[in-house]
Amino acid sequence: MTTATKEYWRWKEYNWHDETMDPKGADTITAGVDIGSVSSQAVVMVNGELYAYSNMRTGSDSPDSARKAMNWALEGTGLKPDDIHYTVGTGYGRVNVPFADRAITEIACHARGGNMMYGSTVRTILDMGGQDCKAIHCDERGKVTNFLMNDKCAAGTGRGMEVFADLLNVSIEDVGDLSLAVDEEPPPVSSTCVVFAKSEASSLLREGWSTNRVLAAYCSAMAHRVVSLLERIGVEKDFAITGGIAKNSGVATRLEKELNLVSLKSKYDTQIAGALGGALFAKALVEKQRKKGG
Amino acid sequence: MTTAGIDMGAKYIKVVILKDGQVLSKAMVATGFEPAVSAQKCLEEAVQGAGVELSAVDHITSTGAGRKAAPGIHSDITDVGAAARGTTHLHQEVRTVIDVGAEEGRGIKVEADGKVVDFAVNEKCAAGAGAFAEAMSRALEVSLEDFGQLSLKSEKTIPMNAQCAVFAESEVVSLVHAKTPKHDISRAVHDAIASRIVSMVRRVGINKEVALVGGVSHNPGFVDALSRGLETQVLVPENPEYIGALGAALVAEERAKS
Amino acid sequence: MKANYGYLDGSGEYFITIDTDHCTECTEHGCVAACPAGLFEIIVDDYDDEVAAIKEEHRKKVKYDCGPCKPVTDRPPLPCIAACPADAITHSW
């Protein structure tokens, strides 16, 4: 793959903090750092409220990515890494967060974060990450009751979508909108396997299909596949989608249609669910620690 | 009596023309985007090579993934049935047939007459098929032919963590960045496919002799990896890519008689 | 909690489901010894409960690792399922 074509699936990194809050001297300042295979997020929470976060690409070195994500979340806040009382590492690289006090799986963190992002009525959370797909069922406290994680197969993950974006020379951020700009919904790509779906797409293009139509067929195949994963854990209202794919309207709207459910919207950025859950776990853990310590 | 077998594979269409049990001719054409047209072309090439008219062929039997799309056929037979029949026709001593094509792998337990006792299939996932090796050779930027040969130079066993071809491509790229020699990567890739095929075949039981047929049997790296994995030297029949077509032509002969 | 370990790929759905609520009351942990491929382990989960899980290195290969216990014909009962006193283990294939 050349550098030029790689650009098609690049996305922008960003950070944010709440300028109306003053974190100095707060009782509990906690953090969650989610090191995914493609992107990393750091969330800083002050007294249980979201204060700052960052979203970056994961580099080849997890500890370095963790430090960078944390520093970027803290940029311009006046807080230093040492001001944080407790940090939870989560995600694929969770054991490689050098400054974390504990590692917790992304499944548990997503449920916990989802509980805050979407409210305690949320029961089913679908997280479509860069290299995996997670389906989580949780209770009113955000505790996991049923889950699965598929990181064996690229179909139904961000990576699968990247392969298609790359094949069709479309920016990953435009895939959703373009796939919805078709007059009529085409039948989904029939192969699940990304390798075989790719050859199927090439022959569809040769048959004269437009790029948008091929994207529509792939988004719909991806939605269909995710539904079969969700069926294993049982889909229940209220339902939410997190992770990078939540931002892909082409997959998200088709998924809602197939499930006949409307996913909950959140005022929070859907990509920070795991890190947010980590920061919430961190808050509970530091409070427990203080109680024990007297 | 003259019969024809057409194997409608994912990548190539193969035809064998038989006359009274003897192979008159063989032909192979890339499947392309119009399998029926390619099949017709392949059939015509084969009959021309055999020096017979298409109308003089008594019975045509198709096999392969696209067997229903083959033109002018009298009957069809499954891939499993054709591979079993074709292999035992050439090697009666074979009891286990492993058929690995571009898009699927099969383990078949057979009797001497080619009757299928049991079989297991891996399809619709590139991990256990020739497509996996193909994708990795592309990632390494070597031709598929060289890729198979390369692996024989290696004596090192490097485990591959990724199961999926898409994820394995990134793993291969990181191995390259880590300065891992290409021949060691090649062996790791072939070992990975072979280990998946071996565990599939174990589900039907492995009885000697073991034969490998299908397009991937041309890959010496894979034959080596499979033999090591099975702890027995696998036999590769002559023209292994034509075994399905041969089996279909043999079945056509039987069906024409009855 | 129902923990599903395994995957869905183009060839099919391969999940081992462990109902870990039963594990907390289990003292035998028979699954660990019963599995000839050594897939099971006892872990402390995110909620500090001691439960059975499928080892990380096997999660992407259960179709192959479980193969020897799943011959095409004459399939006997699965040893992991037979060893669990609480019927907490199920296989999707």
XYZ file of C-alpha atoms in Angstrom:
645
model
C 0.000 0.000 0.000
C 1.406 3.399 -0.932
C 1.307 6.445 1.303
C -1.027 8.190 -1.103
C -3.744 5.534 -0.978
C -3.349 5.201 2.764
C -4.591 8.761 3.091
C -8.060 7.662 2.042
C -8.711 6.049 5.379
C -6.974 8.629 7.558
C -9.054 10.508 10.090
C -8.438 13.551 12.212
C -7.145 13.408 15.773
C -8.667 15.775 18.341
C -8.833 16.808 21.991
C -11.349 18.688 24.140
C -11.767 20.012 27.643
C -14.566 21.735 29.518
C -13.478 25.343 29.987
C -16.293 26.087 32.415
C -14.884 23.654 34.980
C -12.054 24.296 37.412
C -10.394 20.998 38.275
C -7.837 22.424 40.698
C -8.050 20.822 44.106
C -10.998 18.566 43.194
C -11.686 15.535 45.450
C -11.325 12.887 42.779
C -9.538 13.294 39.505
C -9.499 9.997 37.633
C -8.597 8.854 34.157
C -9.356 6.087 31.714
C -6.963 5.301 28.877
C -8.259 3.079 26.091
C -5.465 1.769 23.865
C -7.173 0.268 20.845
C -5.434 -1.331 17.911
C -6.178 1.649 15.675
C -7.106 4.560 17.956
C -6.424 5.519 21.568
C -8.449 7.726 23.860
C -7.741 9.283 27.232
C -10.572 10.607 29.403
C -10.096 12.741 32.506
C -12.933 12.908 34.970
C -13.329 15.403 37.800
C -15.638 14.371 40.655
C -17.428 11.949 38.338
C -17.963 14.464 35.557
C -16.330 14.421 32.154
C -13.640 17.081 32.099
C -11.260 16.401 29.204
C -10.470 13.845 26.525
C -8.388 13.081 23.483
C -8.677 10.740 20.515
C -5.528 9.780 18.613
C -4.141 7.120 16.344
C -2.348 4.322 18.166
C 1.348 4.219 17.359
C 3.508 1.122 17.168
C 4.423 1.459 20.848
C 1.511 1.142 23.327
C 3.145 2.819 26.386
C 4.132 5.736 24.189
C 0.618 5.985 22.712
C -0.840 5.939 26.224
C 1.416 8.790 27.380
C 0.701 10.832 24.263
C -3.066 10.387 24.572
C -2.964 11.411 28.237
C -0.750 14.439 27.611
C -2.959 15.582 24.791
C -6.128 15.265 26.848
C -4.469 17.397 29.545
C -3.145 19.988 27.091
C -4.294 23.479 28.024
C -6.065 22.319 31.190
C -3.345 23.242 33.667
C -3.504 19.684 35.054
C -0.441 17.464 35.082
C -0.391 13.648 34.906
C 0.592 13.634 38.600
C -2.649 15.378 39.549
C -4.643 12.266 38.593
C -5.531 10.109 41.580
C -6.296 6.846 39.818
C -5.969 5.632 36.236
C -7.546 2.591 34.596
C -6.052 1.177 31.413
C -8.385 -0.566 28.996
C -8.549 -1.806 25.415
C -6.309 -4.072 23.445
C -3.149 -2.464 24.916
C -4.498 -2.144 28.472
C -1.602 -3.962 30.119
C 0.813 -1.589 28.397
C -0.365 1.624 30.051
C 2.644 2.264 32.335
C 0.952 4.818 34.596
C -2.295 2.847 35.092
C -3.244 1.606 38.555
C -5.356 -1.231 37.149
C -6.232 -2.829 33.820
C -9.901 -3.608 33.095
C -11.254 -5.226 29.929
C -12.794 -3.005 27.297
C -16.016 -4.992 27.591
C -16.572 -3.949 31.220
C -15.417 -0.391 30.489
C -17.742 -0.010 27.527
C -20.729 -1.119 29.550
C -19.826 1.251 32.369
C -19.140 4.152 29.992
C -22.301 3.409 27.999
C -24.308 3.552 31.194
C -23.207 7.170 31.708
C -23.340 8.185 28.054
C -26.794 6.822 27.331
C -28.349 6.621 30.786
C -29.099 3.627 32.981
C -31.868 2.308 30.679
C -29.339 1.211 28.050
C -29.277 -2.611 27.774
C -27.524 -3.407 24.500
C -24.296 -1.757 23.412
C -22.647 -2.469 20.121
C -19.077 -1.295 19.772
C -17.531 -1.440 16.346
C -13.843 -0.789 16.677
C -10.926 -0.705 14.302
C -10.107 -4.407 14.559
C -12.954 -5.920 16.522
C -16.656 -5.875 17.105
C -18.172 -6.161 20.570
C -21.764 -6.825 21.538
C -22.589 -6.186 25.173
C -25.729 -6.622 27.230
C -25.693 -4.822 30.577
C -27.869 -4.075 33.584
C -29.045 -0.758 35.025
C -25.758 -0.287 36.882
C -23.708 -0.748 33.736
C -22.552 -4.227 34.746
C -22.068 -6.696 31.896
C -24.618 -9.547 31.806
C -23.800 -11.034 28.390
C -21.061 -10.249 25.906
C -19.141 -11.351 22.908
C -16.130 -9.954 21.171
C -15.156 -10.845 17.644
C -11.573 -9.903 16.861
C -10.736 -12.967 14.800
C -12.320 -11.886 11.527
C -11.967 -8.479 9.826
C -15.522 -8.513 8.477
C -17.708 -6.246 10.581
C -14.756 -4.202 11.851
C -13.323 -0.834 10.921
C -10.460 -2.643 9.200
C -12.868 -4.318 6.792
C -14.365 -0.919 5.972
C -10.872 0.525 5.453
C -10.095 -2.185 2.924
C -13.190 -1.151 0.992
C -12.507 2.574 1.280
C -9.022 1.889 -0.021
C -10.269 -0.286 -2.889
C -12.756 2.379 -3.968
C -10.463 5.384 -3.307
C -12.959 6.948 -0.939
C -12.118 8.672 2.341
C -13.281 6.569 5.300
C -15.201 9.569 6.666
C -17.253 9.841 3.453
C -18.222 6.161 3.176
C -21.478 6.522 5.123
C -22.892 9.523 3.256
C -21.873 8.210 -0.166
C -23.427 4.819 0.551
C -26.712 6.531 1.381
C -26.670 8.559 -1.845
C -28.126 5.729 -3.937
C -31.564 5.812 -5.538
C -32.320 2.243 -4.697
C -30.827 -0.052 -2.065
C -28.747 -2.772 -3.804
C -28.590 -6.357 -2.503
C -25.806 -6.743 0.080
C -22.375 -8.080 -0.919
C -22.829 -11.835 -0.488
C -19.362 -12.812 0.800
C -18.683 -12.253 4.482
C -14.935 -12.765 4.195
C -13.297 -9.413 3.350
C -10.903 -11.078 0.889
C -13.777 -12.622 -1.061
C -15.985 -9.527 -0.683
C -13.204 -7.504 -2.266
C -13.169 -9.664 -5.395
C -16.955 -9.538 -5.435
C -16.784 -5.723 -5.311
C -14.262 -5.645 -8.165
C -16.583 -7.665 -10.369
C -19.544 -5.446 -9.430
C -17.516 -2.408 -10.505
C -16.688 -4.148 -13.788
C -20.391 -4.841 -14.253
C -20.862 -1.085 -14.174
C -21.960 -0.506 -10.584
C -21.184 2.973 -9.250
C -18.814 3.406 -6.298
C -21.729 4.542 -4.142
C -23.755 1.472 -5.008
C -20.874 -0.849 -4.097
C -20.430 1.052 -0.816
C -24.155 0.677 -0.129
C -23.950 -3.074 -0.780
C -21.003 -3.388 1.593
C -22.461 -1.219 4.367
C -25.605 -3.297 4.210
C -23.622 -6.561 4.361
C -21.755 -5.225 7.374
C -24.986 -4.231 9.100
C -26.413 -7.683 8.436
C -23.379 -9.408 9.852
C -23.441 -7.310 12.999
C -27.093 -8.168 13.498
C -26.240 -11.875 13.594
C -23.630 -11.160 16.255
C -26.130 -9.123 18.258
C -28.699 -11.900 18.060
C -26.342 -14.139 20.012
C -26.511 -11.868 23.059
C -30.123 -10.796 22.463
C -30.980 -7.270 21.380
C -33.032 -5.319 23.859
C -34.109 -1.727 24.049
C -32.471 0.611 24.834
C -29.837 0.096 22.220
C -26.668 2.113 21.546
C -23.815 2.038 19.049
C -20.333 3.190 20.035
C -16.913 3.178 18.399
C -15.742 4.543 15.088
C -18.444 2.840 13.019
C -21.164 4.651 14.986
C -20.017 7.665 12.978
C -20.593 5.771 9.718
C -24.216 6.602 8.961
C -24.220 4.055 6.135
C -23.804 1.159 8.522
C -25.636 2.680 11.502
C -28.877 3.534 9.667
C -29.008 0.161 7.905
C -28.408 -1.570 11.214
C -31.270 0.320 12.851
C -33.518 -0.567 9.957
C -32.731 -4.262 10.167
C -33.188 -4.323 13.944
C -36.247 -2.114 13.714
C -34.788 -0.080 16.574
C -33.522 3.461 16.797
C -30.196 3.712 18.562
C -29.865 6.139 21.447
C -28.034 9.361 20.797
C -25.596 10.741 23.319
C -24.256 14.192 24.002
C -20.850 12.519 24.407
C -18.434 11.497 21.670
C -19.175 7.806 20.947
C -15.495 6.941 20.547
C -14.666 7.669 24.192
C -17.047 5.058 25.701
C -14.261 2.701 26.772
C -11.997 5.384 28.238
C -14.964 7.023 29.956
C -15.898 3.681 31.525
C -12.288 3.308 32.620
C -12.386 6.701 34.347
C -15.664 5.708 36.075
C -14.136 2.428 37.288
C -11.150 4.475 38.453
C -13.405 6.747 40.494
C -15.099 3.788 42.215
C -11.737 2.119 42.842
C -10.067 5.196 44.328
C -13.031 5.769 46.617
C -12.874 2.139 47.757
C -9.155 2.513 48.367
C -9.653 5.663 50.446
C -12.338 3.955 52.553
C -10.006 1.041 53.239
C -7.090 3.328 53.979
C -9.320 5.396 56.329
C -17.953 -43.706 -25.474
C -16.816 -40.080 -25.064
C -17.605 -38.018 -21.975
C -16.565 -34.672 -20.537
C -16.076 -33.373 -17.011
C -16.146 -29.619 -16.329
C -14.790 -28.262 -13.061
C -16.194 -24.758 -12.541
C -13.632 -23.443 -10.048
C -13.536 -19.975 -8.494
C -10.390 -19.024 -10.419
C -10.129 -21.507 -13.303
C -12.425 -23.731 -15.288
C -10.967 -27.127 -16.142
C -12.248 -29.665 -18.682
C -11.223 -33.312 -19.180
C -12.403 -35.358 -22.183
C -12.487 -39.126 -21.680
C -12.866 -41.887 -24.207
C -13.471 -45.360 -22.797
C -11.678 -44.455 -19.596
C -8.676 -42.860 -21.314
C -7.938 -39.136 -21.120
C -8.088 -37.665 -24.622
C -7.459 -34.050 -23.712
C -7.481 -31.410 -21.005
C -8.088 -27.652 -21.088
C -8.022 -24.795 -18.621
C -9.476 -21.266 -18.936
C -9.610 -18.465 -16.346
C -13.132 -18.258 -14.898
C -13.336 -14.465 -15.277
C -16.565 -12.592 -14.846
C -18.715 -14.677 -17.169
C -18.230 -18.290 -16.056
C -20.713 -19.734 -18.585
C -18.892 -18.112 -21.509
C -15.493 -19.230 -20.179
C -16.833 -22.756 -19.661
C -18.044 -22.929 -23.257
C -14.647 -21.743 -24.465
C -12.855 -24.287 -22.280
C -15.091 -27.096 -23.486
C -14.507 -26.160 -27.123
C -10.743 -26.039 -26.589
C -10.851 -29.477 -24.991
C -12.904 -31.171 -27.712
C -10.694 -29.586 -30.335
C -7.651 -30.974 -28.526
C -9.319 -34.387 -28.411
C -10.144 -34.223 -32.118
C -13.843 -34.855 -31.556
C -17.005 -32.861 -32.218
C -18.827 -31.423 -29.198
C -21.970 -33.186 -30.476
C -20.141 -36.510 -30.269
C -19.719 -36.189 -26.495
C -22.238 -38.616 -24.946
C -22.501 -37.102 -21.476
C -21.174 -33.945 -19.813
C -20.994 -33.716 -16.011
C -20.061 -30.555 -14.160
C -18.588 -30.029 -10.714
C -17.118 -27.123 -8.699
C -18.606 -24.105 -6.986
C -20.285 -22.805 -10.149
C -21.353 -26.216 -11.506
C -24.994 -25.216 -12.024
C -23.878 -22.396 -14.344
C -22.046 -24.713 -16.754
C -23.593 -24.733 -20.259
C -24.918 -27.827 -22.035
C -24.424 -30.245 -19.158
C -26.341 -33.500 -18.645
C -25.696 -33.807 -14.923
C -23.586 -32.468 -12.074
C -21.730 -33.833 -9.066
C -20.421 -32.213 -5.859
C -16.786 -31.158 -5.512
C -16.343 -33.795 -2.827
C -17.660 -36.617 -5.024
C -15.572 -35.541 -8.012
C -12.321 -35.170 -6.029
C -12.785 -38.589 -4.412
C -13.570 -40.276 -7.707
C -10.759 -38.633 -9.662
C -8.093 -39.299 -7.034
C -8.904 -42.970 -6.433
C -9.036 -43.573 -10.181
C -5.346 -42.656 -10.343
C -4.300 -43.915 -6.895
C -6.454 -46.724 -5.530
C -4.440 -46.846 -2.301
C -5.589 -43.388 -1.217
C -7.987 -43.285 1.748
C -7.835 -39.578 2.566
C -8.218 -36.897 -0.085
C -7.379 -33.311 0.795
C -8.665 -30.868 -1.776
C -7.494 -27.272 -1.392
C -8.531 -24.702 -3.946
C -8.334 -20.925 -4.058
C -11.450 -20.412 -1.953
C -12.073 -23.622 -0.031
C -10.515 -26.675 1.572
C -11.951 -30.178 2.022
C -10.957 -33.340 3.817
C -12.512 -36.486 2.383
C -12.414 -40.049 3.671
C -12.751 -42.438 0.716
C -13.011 -46.110 -0.155
C -10.960 -47.719 -2.948
C -13.793 -47.345 -5.466
C -13.975 -43.612 -4.820
C -17.029 -43.833 -2.572
C -17.114 -40.996 -0.035
C -17.337 -42.164 3.597
C -17.128 -38.777 5.317
C -15.985 -35.272 4.617
C -15.369 -31.899 6.254
C -15.299 -28.551 4.487
C -13.860 -25.118 5.127
C -15.377 -22.557 2.828
C -16.323 -18.895 2.695
C -13.315 -17.865 4.787
C -9.947 -17.214 3.131
C -7.985 -18.388 6.205
C -8.090 -22.078 5.272
C -7.669 -21.804 1.508
C -5.279 -20.839 -1.264
C -6.498 -17.226 -1.146
C -4.657 -16.842 2.161
C -1.268 -17.669 0.612
C -2.089 -15.460 -2.349
C -2.875 -12.446 -0.150
C 0.329 -12.960 1.850
C 2.494 -13.266 -1.264
C 1.044 -9.924 -2.406
C 1.862 -8.361 0.963
C 5.433 -9.672 0.613
C 5.559 -8.522 -3.005
C 6.683 -11.874 -4.394
C 4.922 -14.004 -7.006
C 2.830 -16.890 -5.721
C 5.217 -19.363 -7.426
C 8.286 -17.906 -5.727
C 6.422 -17.634 -2.459
C 5.876 -21.399 -2.250
C 9.486 -22.170 -3.203
C 10.843 -19.643 -0.695
C 9.323 -21.455 2.235
C 11.433 -24.570 1.533
C 14.557 -22.521 2.341
C 13.401 -21.928 5.896
C 13.827 -24.202 8.867
C 12.442 -21.785 11.380
C 8.996 -21.963 12.908
C 7.484 -18.551 13.546
C 3.912 -18.635 14.816
C 1.390 -16.332 13.166
C -1.117 -14.802 15.564
C -3.676 -13.504 13.095
C -6.160 -16.013 11.752
C -7.908 -13.671 9.326
C -6.174 -12.995 5.979
C -6.765 -9.249 6.349
C -5.166 -9.094 9.795
C -2.418 -11.520 8.750
C -1.414 -9.115 5.972
C -0.592 -6.474 8.596
C 1.264 -9.098 10.604
C 3.350 -10.028 7.563
C 4.131 -6.349 6.983
C 5.303 -5.973 10.600
C 7.454 -9.095 10.239
C 9.052 -7.500 7.181
C 9.671 -4.301 9.163
C 11.236 -6.411 11.915
C 13.691 -7.685 9.266
C 12.385 -11.249 9.373
C 13.749 -13.092 6.295
C 11.129 -13.587 3.593
C 11.614 -17.355 3.528
C 10.824 -17.601 7.242
C 7.676 -15.528 6.740
C 6.715 -17.743 3.819
C 7.081 -20.869 5.935
C 5.049 -19.277 8.744
C 2.238 -18.531 6.288
C 2.203 -22.041 4.807
C 2.356 -23.604 8.259
C -0.615 -21.485 9.317
C -2.821 -22.645 6.430
C -1.632 -26.238 6.810
C -2.432 -26.317 10.525
C -6.011 -25.237 9.777
C -6.353 -27.846 7.042
C -4.845 -30.542 9.297
C -7.309 -29.928 12.103
C -10.182 -29.974 9.626
C -9.002 -33.288 8.133
C -8.511 -34.804 11.600
C -12.244 -34.486 12.095
C -12.822 -37.112 9.402
C -9.820 -39.189 10.485
C -6.509 -39.500 8.670
C -5.864 -42.841 6.973
C -2.950 -43.523 4.666
C -2.353 -42.912 1.852
C -3.095 -39.207 1.936
C -3.411 -37.312 -1.340
C -3.465 -33.578 -1.918
C -5.389 -32.301 -4.937
C -6.669 -28.927 -6.159
C -4.782 -25.851 -7.301
C -2.836 -25.390 -4.054
C -1.129 -28.781 -4.509
C 1.165 -27.024 -7.008
C 2.616 -25.024 -4.132
C 5.661 -26.959 -2.817
C 5.728 -24.877 0.372
C 2.221 -25.958 1.187
C 2.844 -29.641 0.344
C 5.824 -29.551 2.705
C 3.903 -27.797 5.491
C 0.989 -30.211 5.150
C 3.252 -33.290 5.203
C 4.936 -32.014 8.368
C 1.587 -31.207 9.947
C 0.140 -34.640 9.159
C 3.401 -36.408 9.969
C 3.126 -38.342 6.738
C 4.306 -37.580 3.216
C 1.318 -36.522 1.173
C 1.044 -37.770 -2.363
C 0.277 -35.340 -5.165
C -1.250 -36.982 -8.238
C -0.225 -35.945 -11.718
C -2.079 -32.824 -12.909
C -3.704 -32.306 -9.523
C -5.700 -29.298 -10.701
C -7.603 -31.549 -13.149
C -8.681 -34.140 -10.556
C -12.169 -32.642 -10.157
C -12.754 -32.537 -13.900
C -11.438 -36.085 -14.250
C -13.750 -37.304 -11.497
C -16.695 -35.605 -13.186
C -15.810 -37.183 -16.555
C -15.623 -40.629 -14.922
C -19.007 -40.115 -13.322
C -20.334 -38.969 -16.704
C -19.186 -42.279 -18.177
C -21.090 -44.251 -15.552
C -24.193 -42.154 -15.962
C -24.114 -42.484 -19.755
C -24.026 -46.272 -19.425
C -26.933 -46.549 -17.021
C -22.621 -13.001 33.234
C -22.723 -14.922 29.976
C -19.297 -14.790 28.385
C -19.142 -15.777 24.713
C -15.665 -16.701 23.530
C -15.013 -17.359 19.879
C -16.052 -15.741 16.636
C -18.219 -15.510 13.605
C -16.419 -15.714 10.273
C -17.484 -16.457 6.711
C -17.475 -20.203 7.361
C -19.735 -20.150 10.409
C -20.339 -19.250 14.048
C -18.035 -20.744 16.673
C -18.744 -19.645 20.229
C -18.195 -21.281 23.600
C -20.551 -19.678 26.103
C -19.778 -19.778 29.811
C -22.459 -18.690 32.270
C -20.043 -17.349 34.858
C -22.702 -16.792 37.542
C -22.402 -20.536 38.151
C -18.601 -20.421 38.391
C -18.628 -18.336 41.560
C -20.317 -21.200 43.432
C -18.168 -23.893 41.812
C -15.249 -25.379 43.708
C -14.443 -28.194 41.253
C -13.532 -26.207 38.138
C -13.648 -29.526 36.296
C -13.608 -27.800 32.914
C -9.939 -26.856 33.299
C -8.768 -30.465 33.663
C -11.351 -31.945 31.284
C -10.396 -30.045 28.140
C -7.729 -32.027 26.268
C -6.623 -28.887 24.428
C -6.271 -26.848 27.633
C -8.654 -24.092 26.564
C -10.041 -23.262 29.995
C -8.543 -21.244 32.821
C -9.835 -19.721 36.047
C -9.474 -15.945 36.178
C -10.487 -13.089 38.458
C -12.805 -11.024 36.296
C -13.376 -7.254 36.204
C -15.899 -7.546 39.044
C -13.414 -9.486 41.224
C -15.226 -12.829 40.789
C -13.353 -16.089 40.250
C -14.706 -17.512 36.995
C -13.845 -19.874 34.141
C -12.733 -18.362 30.853
C -11.253 -19.447 27.540
C -7.583 -18.542 27.350
C -6.797 -15.560 25.168
C -4.544 -17.537 22.793
C -7.350 -19.952 21.949
C -10.177 -17.465 21.405
C -9.485 -16.961 17.706
C -9.078 -20.670 16.955
C -11.810 -22.512 18.858
C -13.089 -24.062 15.635
C -9.733 -25.785 15.197
C -8.813 -26.334 18.849
C -12.141 -28.040 19.551
C -11.877 -30.113 16.346
C -10.512 -33.292 17.985
C -13.575 -33.435 20.299
C -15.895 -32.929 17.342
C -15.324 -35.694 14.789
C -17.666 -35.612 11.784
C -19.309 -38.881 12.783
C -19.826 -40.673 16.135
C -19.444 -37.502 18.106
C -19.239 -38.241 21.839
C -20.435 -35.778 24.517
C -17.981 -32.887 24.874
C -15.676 -33.362 27.901
C -15.901 -29.718 29.007
C -19.688 -29.822 29.075
C -19.711 -33.214 30.826
C -17.285 -31.957 33.484
C -19.315 -28.884 34.449
C -21.635 -29.674 37.371
C -23.740 -26.572 36.739
C -24.304 -26.972 32.969
C -22.714 -23.586 32.528
C -20.913 -24.378 29.258
C -22.475 -24.488 25.797
C -21.037 -24.626 22.285
C -22.723 -22.901 19.343
C -21.556 -25.500 16.780
